Amino acid sequence: MSILKIDDQNEIYYEYVAPKDGGFTSVFVNALTGDVSAWNGSIGKSLIKNDDGYLVYNFRGQAKSKFESSLDLSAELIVKDLVNLINFLKLENIVLVGLSVGGLYASMSLLNGVQAKGLILINTLRKPSERLNWINNAMANAVKFGGTSLILDMTLPVIASPKFLSKMRENALKYENYLGL
């Protein structure tokens, strides 16, 4: 378990596997409801077999990453943390991979000095619209009410395989897990 300590109340949990000589490092940027487990299983193992490496991390407020309760977890802060983590690890030959809003954060990191060989966007909503605003507002309200566990329980069936769902079932869909932020 690796932690980038920002201060006493703020930390970023991450897992890093270095590439072999000349390999690429895929930097995976989560969706709001994501965590490292979306990337470090079969995806990470495939990269390692190919002599590539990867970095997975959780935003402040996601599993194992601490944040000060009065802190505004804004897009700018998430991007700043991503840039700082990449610089801290001195990563080279980066391919940014963003899932959902993680694609936006990955793109924004390019505007904040990250040098990448590629950018992969997965299920990223790219154009501001009434639909996107609705989704963002509803998710923010749900997180305030029931935390990321509520959002994950609501969206996981849309993004995960039945096999993965059956693995998660034992710890999911429990009211006591819903703790508002």
mmCIF file of C-alpha atoms in Angstrom:
data_model
loop_
_atom_site.group_PDB
_atom_site.id
_atom_site.type_symbol
_atom_site.label_atom_id
_atom_site.label_comp_id
_atom_site.label_asym_id
_atom_site.label_seq_id
_atom_site.Cartn_x
_atom_site.Cartn_y
_atom_site.Cartn_z
ATOM 1 C CA MET A 1 0.000 0.000 0.000
ATOM 2 C CA SER A 2 1.514 3.338 -1.078
ATOM 3 C CA ILE A 3 0.422 6.756 0.118
ATOM 4 C CA LEU A 4 1.340 10.218 -1.113
ATOM 5 C CA LYS A 5 0.967 12.258 2.059
ATOM 6 C CA ILE A 6 -0.083 15.832 1.342
ATOM 7 C CA ASP A 7 -0.547 16.828 4.988
ATOM 8 C CA ASP A 8 -2.008 15.354 8.191
ATOM 9 C CA GLN A 9 -5.561 15.334 6.802
ATOM 10 C CA ASN A 10 -4.976 14.664 3.100
ATOM 11 C CA GLU A 11 -3.448 11.609 1.426
ATOM 12 C CA ILE A 12 -3.603 9.915 -1.958
ATOM 13 C CA TYR A 13 -3.654 6.116 -2.060
ATOM 14 C CA TYR A 14 -1.909 4.660 -5.111
ATOM 15 C CA GLU A 15 -0.421 1.503 -6.587
ATOM 16 C CA TYR A 16 2.458 1.741 -9.043
ATOM 17 C CA VAL A 17 4.126 -0.960 -11.118
ATOM 18 C CA ALA A 18 7.112 0.292 -13.103
ATOM 19 C CA PRO A 19 7.443 -0.688 -16.768
ATOM 20 C CA LYS A 20 10.377 -2.646 -18.130
ATOM 21 C CA ASP A 21 12.956 -0.748 -20.201
ATOM 22 C CA GLY A 22 11.192 1.322 -22.851
ATOM 23 C CA GLY A 23 7.729 0.293 -21.708
ATOM 24 C CA PHE A 24 4.790 2.587 -21.216
ATOM 25 C CA THR A 25 3.087 3.528 -17.970
ATOM 26 C CA SER A 26 -0.696 3.629 -18.171
ATOM 27 C CA VAL A 27 -2.033 6.176 -15.709
ATOM 28 C CA PHE A 28 -5.620 5.251 -14.899
ATOM 29 C CA VAL A 29 -7.958 8.035 -13.808
ATOM 30 C CA ASN A 30 -11.126 6.839 -12.064
ATOM 31 C CA ALA A 31 -14.719 7.789 -12.501
ATOM 32 C CA LEU A 32 -16.186 9.586 -9.467
ATOM 33 C CA THR A 33 -17.423 6.284 -8.074
ATOM 34 C CA GLY A 34 -14.347 4.271 -9.034
ATOM 35 C CA ASP A 35 -11.345 2.931 -7.252
ATOM 36 C CA VAL A 36 -8.117 1.127 -8.092
ATOM 37 C CA SER A 37 -9.825 -2.261 -8.354
ATOM 38 C CA ALA A 38 -11.268 -1.280 -11.748
ATOM 39 C CA TRP A 39 -7.729 -1.300 -13.156
ATOM 40 C CA ASN A 40 -5.299 -3.388 -11.119
ATOM 41 C CA GLY A 41 -6.785 -6.820 -11.913
ATOM 42 C CA SER A 42 -6.764 -8.284 -15.396
ATOM 43 C CA ILE A 43 -6.005 -4.916 -17.041
ATOM 44 C CA GLY A 44 -2.900 -4.393 -14.903
ATOM 45 C CA LYS A 45 -1.759 -8.002 -15.368
ATOM 46 C CA SER A 46 -2.060 -7.661 -19.151
ATOM 47 C CA LEU A 47 0.103 -4.557 -19.107
ATOM 48 C CA ILE A 48 2.770 -6.255 -16.999
ATOM 49 C CA LYS A 49 2.876 -9.233 -19.410
ATOM 50 C CA ASN A 50 3.576 -6.702 -22.170
ATOM 51 C CA ASP A 51 6.480 -5.157 -20.162
ATOM 52 C CA ASP A 52 4.401 -2.043 -19.533
ATOM 53 C CA GLY A 53 3.553 -0.626 -16.133
ATOM 54 C CA TYR A 54 0.683 1.234 -14.563
ATOM 55 C CA LEU A 55 -0.341 3.743 -11.954
ATOM 56 C CA VAL A 56 -3.736 3.506 -10.291
ATOM 57 C CA TYR A 57 -4.849 5.833 -7.533
ATOM 58 C CA ASN A 58 -7.916 6.977 -5.674
ATOM 59 C CA PHE A 59 -9.009 10.600 -5.533
ATOM 60 C CA ARG A 60 -9.259 12.225 -2.156
ATOM 61 C CA GLY A 61 -12.529 10.939 -0.729
ATOM 62 C CA GLN A 62 -12.330 7.590 -2.527
ATOM 63 C CA ALA A 63 -11.281 4.406 -0.722
ATOM 64 C CA LYS A 64 -8.055 4.685 1.301
ATOM 65 C CA SER A 65 -7.462 8.347 0.292
ATOM 66 C CA LYS A 66 -8.001 10.850 3.085
ATOM 67 C CA PHE A 67 -9.333 14.372 2.765
ATOM 68 C CA GLU A 68 -10.071 17.290 5.018
ATOM 69 C CA SER A 69 -13.859 17.486 5.457
ATOM 70 C CA SER A 70 -13.996 21.219 4.726
ATOM 71 C CA LEU A 71 -12.053 20.792 1.473
ATOM 72 C CA ASP A 72 -13.799 21.458 -1.841
ATOM 73 C CA LEU A 73 -13.132 18.311 -3.890
ATOM 74 C CA SER A 74 -13.170 20.248 -7.158
ATOM 75 C CA ALA A 75 -12.008 19.203 -10.610
ATOM 76 C CA GLU A 76 -9.045 21.543 -10.222
ATOM 77 C CA LEU A 77 -7.980 19.829 -6.991
ATOM 78 C CA ILE A 78 -8.339 16.358 -8.527
ATOM 79 C CA VAL A 79 -6.207 17.414 -11.507
ATOM 80 C CA LYS A 80 -3.613 19.040 -9.240
ATOM 81 C CA ASP A 81 -3.354 15.794 -7.243
ATOM 82 C CA LEU A 82 -2.933 13.787 -10.472
ATOM 83 C CA VAL A 83 -0.161 16.104 -11.716
ATOM 84 C CA ASN A 84 1.584 16.045 -8.323
ATOM 85 C CA LEU A 85 1.442 12.231 -8.150
ATOM 86 C CA ILE A 86 2.891 11.854 -11.665
ATOM 87 C CA ASN A 87 5.664 14.328 -10.828
ATOM 88 C CA PHE A 88 6.333 12.673 -7.450
ATOM 89 C CA LEU A 89 6.840 9.292 -9.152
ATOM 90 C CA LYS A 90 8.809 10.879 -12.044
ATOM 91 C CA LEU A 91 6.800 8.940 -14.623
ATOM 92 C CA GLU A 92 7.808 8.834 -18.293
ATOM 93 C CA ASN A 93 6.219 7.310 -21.414
ATOM 94 C CA ILE A 94 2.772 7.964 -19.968
ATOM 95 C CA VAL A 95 -0.520 6.939 -21.539
ATOM 96 C CA LEU A 96 -3.423 8.600 -19.725
ATOM 97 C CA VAL A 97 -6.588 6.500 -19.471
ATOM 98 C CA GLY A 98 -9.717 8.154 -18.105
ATOM 99 C CA LEU A 99 -13.040 6.503 -17.325
ATOM 100 C CA SER A 100 -16.129 8.711 -17.405
ATOM 101 C CA VAL A 101 -15.295 12.050 -15.791
ATOM 102 C CA GLY A 102 -11.784 10.667 -15.259
ATOM 103 C CA GLY A 103 -11.289 11.374 -18.961
ATOM 104 C CA LEU A 104 -11.918 15.040 -18.314
ATOM 105 C CA TYR A 105 -9.402 15.049 -15.451
ATOM 106 C CA ALA A 106 -6.826 13.224 -17.597
ATOM 107 C CA SER A 107 -7.334 15.786 -20.387
ATOM 108 C CA MET A 108 -7.048 18.676 -17.957
ATOM 109 C CA SER A 109 -3.742 17.281 -16.663
ATOM 110 C CA LEU A 110 -2.294 17.781 -20.153
ATOM 111 C CA LEU A 111 -3.084 21.477 -19.812
ATOM 112 C CA ASN A 112 -1.277 21.450 -16.456
ATOM 113 C CA GLY A 113 2.079 20.181 -17.671
ATOM 114 C CA VAL A 114 1.726 16.409 -17.916
ATOM 115 C CA GLN A 115 3.585 15.042 -20.936
ATOM 116 C CA ALA A 116 1.774 11.996 -22.328
ATOM 117 C CA LYS A 117 2.297 9.724 -25.325
ATOM 118 C CA GLY A 118 -1.437 9.104 -25.569
ATOM 119 C CA LEU A 119 -4.867 9.808 -24.127
ATOM 120 C CA ILE A 120 -7.601 7.179 -23.961
ATOM 121 C CA LEU A 121 -11.135 8.247 -23.062
ATOM 122 C CA ILE A 122 -13.578 5.558 -21.943
ATOM 123 C CA ASN A 123 -17.268 6.442 -21.718
ATOM 124 C CA THR A 124 -16.421 10.112 -21.321
ATOM 125 C CA LEU A 125 -19.224 12.619 -21.760
ATOM 126 C CA ARG A 126 -17.570 15.281 -23.849
ATOM 127 C CA LYS A 127 -20.145 17.928 -24.573
ATOM 128 C CA PRO A 128 -21.881 20.023 -21.899
ATOM 129 C CA SER A 129 -25.619 19.418 -22.120
ATOM 130 C CA GLU A 130 -28.804 19.375 -20.068
ATOM 131 C CA ARG A 131 -28.400 15.583 -19.774
ATOM 132 C CA LEU A 132 -24.863 15.867 -18.412
ATOM 133 C CA ASN A 133 -25.848 18.647 -15.992
ATOM 134 C CA TRP A 134 -28.749 16.518 -14.752
ATOM 135 C CA ILE A 135 -26.499 13.496 -14.174
ATOM 136 C CA ASN A 136 -23.832 15.583 -12.418
ATOM 137 C CA ASN A 137 -26.344 17.271 -10.113
ATOM 138 C CA ALA A 138 -28.134 14.018 -9.283
ATOM 139 C CA MET A 139 -24.854 12.230 -8.525
ATOM 140 C CA ALA A 140 -23.624 15.107 -6.343
ATOM 141 C CA ASN A 141 -26.898 15.008 -4.375
ATOM 142 C CA ALA A 142 -26.728 11.235 -3.992
ATOM 143 C CA VAL A 143 -23.120 11.416 -2.759
ATOM 144 C CA LYS A 144 -24.072 14.087 -0.202
ATOM 145 C CA PHE A 145 -26.922 11.862 0.980
ATOM 146 C CA GLY A 146 -25.414 8.374 0.821
ATOM 147 C CA GLY A 147 -21.734 8.700 -0.101
ATOM 148 C CA THR A 148 -19.920 6.955 -2.893
ATOM 149 C CA SER A 149 -21.244 3.551 -1.779
ATOM 150 C CA LEU A 150 -24.756 4.592 -2.820
ATOM 151 C CA ILE A 151 -23.567 5.785 -6.239
ATOM 152 C CA LEU A 152 -21.523 2.632 -6.744
ATOM 153 C CA ASP A 153 -24.481 0.408 -5.886
ATOM 154 C CA MET A 154 -26.647 2.347 -8.337
ATOM 155 C CA THR A 155 -24.222 2.348 -11.260
ATOM 156 C CA LEU A 156 -22.159 -0.835 -10.911
ATOM 157 C CA PRO A 157 -24.623 -3.049 -12.838
ATOM 158 C CA VAL A 158 -24.204 -0.783 -15.859
ATOM 159 C CA ILE A 159 -20.403 -0.895 -15.928
ATOM 160 C CA ALA A 160 -19.445 -4.289 -14.444
ATOM 161 C CA SER A 161 -19.723 -7.864 -15.621
ATOM 162 C CA PRO A 162 -22.110 -10.311 -13.929
ATOM 163 C CA LYS A 163 -19.077 -12.222 -12.601
ATOM 164 C CA PHE A 164 -17.700 -9.057 -10.984
ATOM 165 C CA LEU A 165 -21.138 -8.203 -9.566
ATOM 166 C CA SER A 166 -21.411 -11.587 -7.897
ATOM 167 C CA LYS A 167 -18.022 -11.003 -6.237
ATOM 168 C CA MET A 168 -19.163 -7.595 -4.957
ATOM 169 C CA ARG A 169 -22.637 -8.731 -3.839
ATOM 170 C CA GLU A 170 -21.691 -9.727 -0.290
ATOM 171 C CA ASN A 171 -20.560 -6.201 0.632
ATOM 172 C CA ALA A 172 -22.926 -4.206 -1.580
ATOM 173 C CA LEU A 173 -26.507 -2.947 -1.264
ATOM 174 C CA LYS A 174 -26.272 -2.462 2.504
ATOM 175 C CA TYR A 175 -27.981 0.600 3.895
ATOM 176 C CA GLU A 176 -25.377 0.958 6.645
ATOM 177 C CA ASN A 177 -22.727 1.562 3.927
ATOM 178 C CA TYR A 178 -24.484 4.744 2.817
ATOM 179 C CA LEU A 179 -22.672 7.509 4.657
ATOM 180 C CA GLY A 180 -23.135 10.984 3.249
ATOM 181 C CA LEU A 181 -20.114 13.170 2.690
#
